[in-house]
Each structure stands twice: as C-alpha cells, then as structure tokens.
PDB file of C-alpha atoms in Angstrom:
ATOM      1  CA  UNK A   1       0.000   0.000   0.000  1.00 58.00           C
ATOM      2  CA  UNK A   2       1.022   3.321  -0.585  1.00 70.00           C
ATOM      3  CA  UNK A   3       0.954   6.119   1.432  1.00 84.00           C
ATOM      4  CA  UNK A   4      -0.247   9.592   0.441  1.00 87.00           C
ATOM      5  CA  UNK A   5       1.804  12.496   0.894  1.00 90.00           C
ATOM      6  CA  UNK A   6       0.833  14.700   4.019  1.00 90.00           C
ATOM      7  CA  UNK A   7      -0.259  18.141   2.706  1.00 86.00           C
ATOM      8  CA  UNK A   8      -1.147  21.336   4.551  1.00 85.00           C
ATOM      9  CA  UNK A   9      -2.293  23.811   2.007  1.00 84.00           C
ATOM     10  CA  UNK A  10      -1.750  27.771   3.264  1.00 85.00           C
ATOM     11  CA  UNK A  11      -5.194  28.931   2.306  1.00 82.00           C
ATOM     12  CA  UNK A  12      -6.655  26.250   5.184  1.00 83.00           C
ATOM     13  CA  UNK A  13      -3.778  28.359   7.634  1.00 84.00           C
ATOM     14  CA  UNK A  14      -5.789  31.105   7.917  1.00 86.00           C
ATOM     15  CA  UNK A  15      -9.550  29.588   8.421  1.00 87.00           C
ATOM     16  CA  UNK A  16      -9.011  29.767  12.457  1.00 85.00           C
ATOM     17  CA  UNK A  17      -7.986  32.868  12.159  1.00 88.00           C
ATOM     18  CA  UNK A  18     -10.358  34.221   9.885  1.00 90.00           C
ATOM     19  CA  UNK A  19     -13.304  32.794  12.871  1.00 90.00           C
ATOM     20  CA  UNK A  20     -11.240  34.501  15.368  1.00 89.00           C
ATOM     21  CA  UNK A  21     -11.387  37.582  13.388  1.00 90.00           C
ATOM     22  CA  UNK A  22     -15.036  37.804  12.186  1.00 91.00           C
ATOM     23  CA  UNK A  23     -15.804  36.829  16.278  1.00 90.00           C
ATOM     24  CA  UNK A  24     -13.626  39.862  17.081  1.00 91.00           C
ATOM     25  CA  UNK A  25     -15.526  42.145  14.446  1.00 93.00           C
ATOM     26  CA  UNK A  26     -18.682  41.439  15.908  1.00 92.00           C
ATOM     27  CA  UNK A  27     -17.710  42.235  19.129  1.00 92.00           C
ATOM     28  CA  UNK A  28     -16.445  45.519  18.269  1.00 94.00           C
ATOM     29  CA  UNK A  29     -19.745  46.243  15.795  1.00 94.00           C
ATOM     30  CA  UNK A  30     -21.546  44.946  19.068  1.00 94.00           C
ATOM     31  CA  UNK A  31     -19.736  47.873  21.063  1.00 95.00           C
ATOM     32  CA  UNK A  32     -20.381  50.866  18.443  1.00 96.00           C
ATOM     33  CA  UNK A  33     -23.702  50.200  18.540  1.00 96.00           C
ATOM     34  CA  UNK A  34     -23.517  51.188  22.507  1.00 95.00           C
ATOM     35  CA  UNK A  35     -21.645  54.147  21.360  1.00 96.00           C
ATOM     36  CA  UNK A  36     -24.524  55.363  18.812  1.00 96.00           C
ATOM     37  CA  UNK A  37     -26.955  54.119  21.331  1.00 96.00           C
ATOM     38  CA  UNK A  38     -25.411  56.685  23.727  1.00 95.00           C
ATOM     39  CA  UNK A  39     -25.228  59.263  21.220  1.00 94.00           C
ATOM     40  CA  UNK A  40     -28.796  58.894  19.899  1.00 93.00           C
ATOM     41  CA  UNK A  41     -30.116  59.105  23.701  1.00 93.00           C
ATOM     42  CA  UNK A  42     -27.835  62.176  24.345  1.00 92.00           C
ATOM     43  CA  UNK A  43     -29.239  64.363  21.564  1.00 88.00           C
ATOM     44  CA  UNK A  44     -32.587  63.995  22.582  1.00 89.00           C
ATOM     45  CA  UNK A  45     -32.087  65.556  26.212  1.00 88.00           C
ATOM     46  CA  UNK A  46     -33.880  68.546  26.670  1.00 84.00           C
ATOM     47  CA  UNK A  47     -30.225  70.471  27.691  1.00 82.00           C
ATOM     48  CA  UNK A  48     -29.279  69.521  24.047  1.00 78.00           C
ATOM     49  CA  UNK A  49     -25.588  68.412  24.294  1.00 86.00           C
ATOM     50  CA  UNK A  50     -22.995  68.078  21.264  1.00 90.00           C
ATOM     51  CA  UNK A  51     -21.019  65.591  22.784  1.00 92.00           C
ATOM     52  CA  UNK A  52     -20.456  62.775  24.816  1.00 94.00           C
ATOM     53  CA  UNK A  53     -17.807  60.890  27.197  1.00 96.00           C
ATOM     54  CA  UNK A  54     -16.973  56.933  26.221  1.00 95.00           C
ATOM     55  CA  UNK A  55     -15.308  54.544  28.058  1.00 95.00           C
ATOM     56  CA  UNK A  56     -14.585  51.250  25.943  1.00 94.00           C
ATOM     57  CA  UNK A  57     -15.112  48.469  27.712  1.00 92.00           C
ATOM     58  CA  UNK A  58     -11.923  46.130  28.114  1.00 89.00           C
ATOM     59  CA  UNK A  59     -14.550  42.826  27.811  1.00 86.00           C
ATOM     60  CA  UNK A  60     -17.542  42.396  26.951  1.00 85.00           C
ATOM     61  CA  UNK A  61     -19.137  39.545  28.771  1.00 88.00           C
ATOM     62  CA  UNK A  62     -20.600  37.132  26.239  1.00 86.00           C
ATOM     63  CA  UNK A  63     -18.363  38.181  23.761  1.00 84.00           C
ATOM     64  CA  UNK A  64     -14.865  37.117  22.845  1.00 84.00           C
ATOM     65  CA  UNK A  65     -11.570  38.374  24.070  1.00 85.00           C
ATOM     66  CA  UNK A  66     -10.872  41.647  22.147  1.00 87.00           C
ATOM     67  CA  UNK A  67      -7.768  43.983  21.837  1.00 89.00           C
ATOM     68  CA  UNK A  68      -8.656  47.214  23.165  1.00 92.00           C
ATOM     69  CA  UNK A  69      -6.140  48.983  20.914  1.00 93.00           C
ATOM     70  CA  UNK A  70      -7.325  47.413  17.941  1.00 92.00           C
ATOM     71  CA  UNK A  71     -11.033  48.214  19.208  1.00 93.00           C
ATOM     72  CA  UNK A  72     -10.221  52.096  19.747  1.00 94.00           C
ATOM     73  CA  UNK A  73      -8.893  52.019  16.265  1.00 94.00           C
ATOM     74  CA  UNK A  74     -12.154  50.903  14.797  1.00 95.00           C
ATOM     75  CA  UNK A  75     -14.297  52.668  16.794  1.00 96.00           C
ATOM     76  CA  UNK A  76     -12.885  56.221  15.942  1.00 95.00           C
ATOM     77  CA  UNK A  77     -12.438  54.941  12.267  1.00 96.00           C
ATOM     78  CA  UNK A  78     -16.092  54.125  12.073  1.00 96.00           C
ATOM     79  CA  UNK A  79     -17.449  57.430  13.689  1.00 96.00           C
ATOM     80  CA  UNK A  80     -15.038  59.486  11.775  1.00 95.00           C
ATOM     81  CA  UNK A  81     -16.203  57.915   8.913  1.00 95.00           C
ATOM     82  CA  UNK A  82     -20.188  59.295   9.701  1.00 94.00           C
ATOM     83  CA  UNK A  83     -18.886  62.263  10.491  1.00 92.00           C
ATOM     84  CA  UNK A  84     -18.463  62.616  14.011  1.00 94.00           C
ATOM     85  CA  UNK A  85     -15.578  64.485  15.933  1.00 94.00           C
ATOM     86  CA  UNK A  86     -13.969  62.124  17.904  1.00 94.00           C
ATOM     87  CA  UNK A  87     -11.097  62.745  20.482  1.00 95.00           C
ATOM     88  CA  UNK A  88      -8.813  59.712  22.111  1.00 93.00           C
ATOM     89  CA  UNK A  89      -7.323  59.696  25.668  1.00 92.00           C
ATOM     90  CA  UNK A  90      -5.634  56.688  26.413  1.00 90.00           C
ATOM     91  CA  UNK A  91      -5.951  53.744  27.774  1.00 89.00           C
ATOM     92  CA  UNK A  92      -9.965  54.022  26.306  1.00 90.00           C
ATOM     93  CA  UNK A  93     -11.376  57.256  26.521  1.00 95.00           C
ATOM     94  CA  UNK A  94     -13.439  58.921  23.698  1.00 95.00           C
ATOM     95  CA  UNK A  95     -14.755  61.988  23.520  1.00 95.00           C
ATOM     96  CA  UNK A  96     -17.331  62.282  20.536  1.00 95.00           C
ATOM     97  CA  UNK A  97     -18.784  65.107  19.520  1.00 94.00           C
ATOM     98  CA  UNK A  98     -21.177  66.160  16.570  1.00 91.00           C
ATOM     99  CA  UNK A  99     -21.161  70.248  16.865  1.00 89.00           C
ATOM    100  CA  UNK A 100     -20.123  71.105  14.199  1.00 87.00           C
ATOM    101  CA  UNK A 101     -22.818  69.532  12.541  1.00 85.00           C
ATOM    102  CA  UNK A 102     -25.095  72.049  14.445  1.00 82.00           C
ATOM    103  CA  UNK A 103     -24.628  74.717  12.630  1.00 81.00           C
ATOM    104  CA  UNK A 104     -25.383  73.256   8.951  1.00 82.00           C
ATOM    105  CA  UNK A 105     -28.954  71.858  10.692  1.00 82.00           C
ATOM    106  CA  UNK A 106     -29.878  75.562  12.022  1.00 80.00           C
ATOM    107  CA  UNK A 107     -29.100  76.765   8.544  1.00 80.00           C
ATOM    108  CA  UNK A 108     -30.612  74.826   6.377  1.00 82.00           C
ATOM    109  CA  UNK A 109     -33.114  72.186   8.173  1.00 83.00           C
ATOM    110  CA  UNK A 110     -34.711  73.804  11.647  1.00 83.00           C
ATOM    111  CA  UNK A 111     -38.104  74.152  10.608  1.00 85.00           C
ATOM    112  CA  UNK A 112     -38.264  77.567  12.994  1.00 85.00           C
ATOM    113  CA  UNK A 113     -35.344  79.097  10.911  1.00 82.00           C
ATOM    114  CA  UNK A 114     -36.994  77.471   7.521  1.00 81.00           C
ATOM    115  CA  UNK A 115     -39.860  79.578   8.255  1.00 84.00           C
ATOM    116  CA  UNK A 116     -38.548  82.895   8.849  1.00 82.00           C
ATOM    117  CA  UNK A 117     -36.587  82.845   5.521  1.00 78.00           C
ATOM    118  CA  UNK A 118     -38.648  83.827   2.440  1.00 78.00           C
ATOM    119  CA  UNK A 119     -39.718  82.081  -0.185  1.00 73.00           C
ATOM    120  CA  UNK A 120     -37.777  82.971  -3.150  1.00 64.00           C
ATOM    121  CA  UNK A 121     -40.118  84.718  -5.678  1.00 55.00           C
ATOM    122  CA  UNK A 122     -41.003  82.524  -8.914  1.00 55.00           C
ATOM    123  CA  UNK A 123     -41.955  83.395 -12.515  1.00 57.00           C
ATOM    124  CA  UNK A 124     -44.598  85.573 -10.454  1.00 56.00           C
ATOM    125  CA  UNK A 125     -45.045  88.681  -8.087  1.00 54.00           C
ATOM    126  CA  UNK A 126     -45.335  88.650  -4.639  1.00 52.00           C
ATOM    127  CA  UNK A 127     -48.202  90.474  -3.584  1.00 54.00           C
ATOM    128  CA  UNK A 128     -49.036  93.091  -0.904  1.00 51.00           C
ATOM    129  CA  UNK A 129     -48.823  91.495   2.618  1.00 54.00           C
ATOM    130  CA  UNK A 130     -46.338  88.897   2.078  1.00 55.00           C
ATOM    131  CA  UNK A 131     -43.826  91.222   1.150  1.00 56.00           C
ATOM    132  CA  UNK A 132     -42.079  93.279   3.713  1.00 57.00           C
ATOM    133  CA  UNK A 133     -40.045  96.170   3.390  1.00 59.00           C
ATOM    134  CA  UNK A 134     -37.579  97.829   5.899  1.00 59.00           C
ATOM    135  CA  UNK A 135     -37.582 102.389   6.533  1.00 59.00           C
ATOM    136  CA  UNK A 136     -34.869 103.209   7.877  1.00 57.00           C
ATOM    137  CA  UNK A 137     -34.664 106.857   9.621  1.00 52.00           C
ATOM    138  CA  UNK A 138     -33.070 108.175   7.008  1.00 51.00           C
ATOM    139  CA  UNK A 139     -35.488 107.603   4.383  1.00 56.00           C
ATOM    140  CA  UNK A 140     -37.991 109.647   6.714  1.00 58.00           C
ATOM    141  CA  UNK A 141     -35.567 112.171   8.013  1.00 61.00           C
ATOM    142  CA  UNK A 142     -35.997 114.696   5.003  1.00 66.00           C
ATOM    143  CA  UNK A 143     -33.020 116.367   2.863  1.00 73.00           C
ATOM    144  CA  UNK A 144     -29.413 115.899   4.135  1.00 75.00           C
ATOM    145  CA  UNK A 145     -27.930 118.076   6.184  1.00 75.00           C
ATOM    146  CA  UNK A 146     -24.126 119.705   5.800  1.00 78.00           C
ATOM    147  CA  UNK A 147     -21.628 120.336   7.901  1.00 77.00           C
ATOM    148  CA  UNK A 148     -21.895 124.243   7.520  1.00 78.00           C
ATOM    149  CA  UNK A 149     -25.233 124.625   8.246  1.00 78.00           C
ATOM    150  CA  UNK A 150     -24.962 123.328  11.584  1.00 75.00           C
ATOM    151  CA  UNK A 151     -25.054 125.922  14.448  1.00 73.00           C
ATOM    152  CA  UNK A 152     -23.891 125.425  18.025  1.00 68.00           C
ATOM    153  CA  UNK A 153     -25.985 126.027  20.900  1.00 70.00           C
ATOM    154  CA  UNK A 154     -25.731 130.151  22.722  1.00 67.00           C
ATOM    155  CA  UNK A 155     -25.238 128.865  26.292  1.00 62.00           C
ATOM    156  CA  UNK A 156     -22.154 127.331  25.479  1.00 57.00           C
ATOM    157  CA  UNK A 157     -20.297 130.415  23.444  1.00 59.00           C
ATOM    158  CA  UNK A 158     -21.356 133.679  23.274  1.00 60.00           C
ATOM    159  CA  UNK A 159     -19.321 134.477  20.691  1.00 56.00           C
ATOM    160  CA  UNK A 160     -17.772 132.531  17.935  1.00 53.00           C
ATOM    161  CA  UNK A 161     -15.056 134.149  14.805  1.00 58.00           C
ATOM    162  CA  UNK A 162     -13.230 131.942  12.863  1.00 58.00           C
ATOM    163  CA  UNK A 163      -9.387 133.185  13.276  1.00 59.00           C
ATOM    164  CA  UNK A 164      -7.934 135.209  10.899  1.00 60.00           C
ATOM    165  CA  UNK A 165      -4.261 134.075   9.413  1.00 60.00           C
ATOM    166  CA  UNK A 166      -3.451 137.686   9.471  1.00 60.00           C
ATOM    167  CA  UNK A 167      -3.981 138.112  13.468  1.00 57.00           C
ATOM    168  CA  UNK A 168      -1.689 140.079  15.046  1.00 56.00           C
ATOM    169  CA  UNK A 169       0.425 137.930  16.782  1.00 56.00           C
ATOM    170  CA  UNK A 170       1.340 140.353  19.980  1.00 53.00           C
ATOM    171  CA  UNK A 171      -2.242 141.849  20.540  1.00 54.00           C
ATOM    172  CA  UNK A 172      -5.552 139.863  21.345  1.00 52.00           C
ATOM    173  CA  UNK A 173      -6.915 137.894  18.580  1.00 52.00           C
ATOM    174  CA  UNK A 174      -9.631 140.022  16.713  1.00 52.00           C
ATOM    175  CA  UNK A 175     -10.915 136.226  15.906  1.00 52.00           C
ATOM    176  CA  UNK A 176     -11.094 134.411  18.679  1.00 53.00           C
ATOM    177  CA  UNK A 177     -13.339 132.709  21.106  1.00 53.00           C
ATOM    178  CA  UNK A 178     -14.721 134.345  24.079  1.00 54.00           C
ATOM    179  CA  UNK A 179     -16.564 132.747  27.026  1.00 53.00           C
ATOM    180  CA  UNK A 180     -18.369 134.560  29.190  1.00 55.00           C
ATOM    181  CA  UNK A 181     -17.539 135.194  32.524  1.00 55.00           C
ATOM    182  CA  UNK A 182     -20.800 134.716  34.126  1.00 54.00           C
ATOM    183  CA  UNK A 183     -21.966 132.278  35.853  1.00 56.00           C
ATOM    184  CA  UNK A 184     -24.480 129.860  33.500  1.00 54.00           C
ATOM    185  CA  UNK A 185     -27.932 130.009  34.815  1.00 60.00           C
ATOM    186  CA  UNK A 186     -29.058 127.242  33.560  1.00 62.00           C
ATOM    187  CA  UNK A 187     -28.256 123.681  33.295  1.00 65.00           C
ATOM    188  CA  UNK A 188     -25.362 122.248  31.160  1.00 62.00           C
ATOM    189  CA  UNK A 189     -26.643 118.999  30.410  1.00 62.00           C
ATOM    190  CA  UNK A 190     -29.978 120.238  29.722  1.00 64.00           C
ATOM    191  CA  UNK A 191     -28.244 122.344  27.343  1.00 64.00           C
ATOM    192  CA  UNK A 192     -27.197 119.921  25.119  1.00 64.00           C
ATOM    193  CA  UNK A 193     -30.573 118.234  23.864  1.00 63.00           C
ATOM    194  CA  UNK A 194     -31.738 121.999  23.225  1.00 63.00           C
ATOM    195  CA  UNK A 195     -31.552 123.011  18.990  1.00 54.00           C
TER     196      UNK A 195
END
C-alpha cells in the first residue's frame, strides 16, 4: 500500500484565524452600537448636548476576548467615517462630539429658521402682505444736512469768529473765542438736547 503524501495547504492556515477575526468584528460592531446608542439618547435631552464621554469596555461579557487597541482604532475609524468628531485619551477614553454639525442643521433644516426665511419669488409677483419692506430713519428724516449749516448752541459760546491768518500775533486775537464770565444760569446737560 502506498501512502499519500501529508499536505497542509496555506489557504486552510488562515480559516481559524479568519473565525477569530469575524468573532472579534462582531464584538467591536456589538460595542459601536452602545456608542450610537449613547449618542442617539444624548441628543434627545432637553439640555441639548454636542457631545459625549466613552469609556470602551476592556470585555464584553458574552463576547470574545478583544484587543482594546485594535477596538479604539475601529471605533474612531467608524465614527469618523459618519462624520463625528472624535477625540482619544488613552488607555480608552473617547470623547465624541457632533457640533459642528449644528450649525449646517440651524441653517438649512430647523423648521423655525426654515420659516422665517422667504420664499424665493417665482416666474410671479409677490403680492401686498407677504412682502415686507424695511424704513430706515433716514429715508424719513428729510433732505441731508451739511456740515456748515450746523449751528452750536448760545449757552455754550457767546461768541464765535473763525481766526484770521493775518492776526496780530502780539495783541488779542480780533478772531477768537470768548466765554463769558458769568456764571451759566441754567443747566449744562440740559443744554445739550436743546436746537
């Protein structure tokens, strides 16, 4: 009789390890679906946060062994990947966060915000009441005023000459502004709201 030749083909190497493998991937999906859990519960809280702590768990009871490294990996690869902010602090810390996501929502998908923003205008005219339009003060306020014409209150100065260039430079200014030396007799701050 003869005897066959022993064989060990290197696909069939890898079959125990490809178990162990799929065993550890569905104890890491098993664990991100805590993490979502967590974040799904967390944005519905009336306080509204953007973010949550997560410890990793170093076993799972039920599930097989895993390598926390190799779990922290996928985890923040997976959340990443949806578009979370994620933030690692070793040994298994994770601090997930989805704020900047916030903004983009209150833009474009609040339904509050949606409402206040109008319509934009078709082939056709708004009419009347739907359309509203701003005055400003200065649209009321009448024709604009210069510089020149403005005139400065009497209690203040009782007399005001623009200087001359050709002033004498030894004698008193025929130009010049004099304030009186009385005493006011009436308020200065009420003064200043009088035209």
């Amino acid at each position: 009789m003869a005897e066959s030749t022993p064989q060990l083909p290197a696909a069939s190497l890898f079959d125990a390890r490809t178990k162990k493998d799929q065993a550890r991937l569905k104890a890491y999906n098993h664990i991100l679906e805590q993490v979502l859990h967590k974040i799904a519960f967390s944005a519905t809280q009336p306080s509204e946060p953007t973010f949550i702590y997560y410890t990793i768990p170093p076993f799972v009871l039920g599930l097989p062994h895993i390598d926390l490294q190799d779990c922290v990996v996928y985890i923040v690869f997976q959340l990443r990947s949806q578009g979370y902010d994620v933030r690692y602090t070793y040994p298994n810390l994770l601090w997930i966060s989805w704020a900047h996501h916030e903004r983009q929502y209150l833009q474009e998908k609040n339904p509050v915000v949606q409402a206040m923003i109008p319509k934009m205008a078709g082939p056709e005219k708004r009419k009347g009441a739907s359309q509203v339009t701003m005055k400003t003060a200065l649209q009321t306020s009448g024709p604009a005023l210069r510089a020149t014409d403005y005139t400065p209150p009497t209690a203040f100065i009782e007399v005001l000459e623009r200087p001359s260039p050709y002033a004498n430079q030894g004698q008193r200014q025929k130009n010049s502004v004099t304030f009186s030396e009385a005493k006011p007799t009436s308020n200065v701050l009420d003064d200043l709201w009088k035209f």
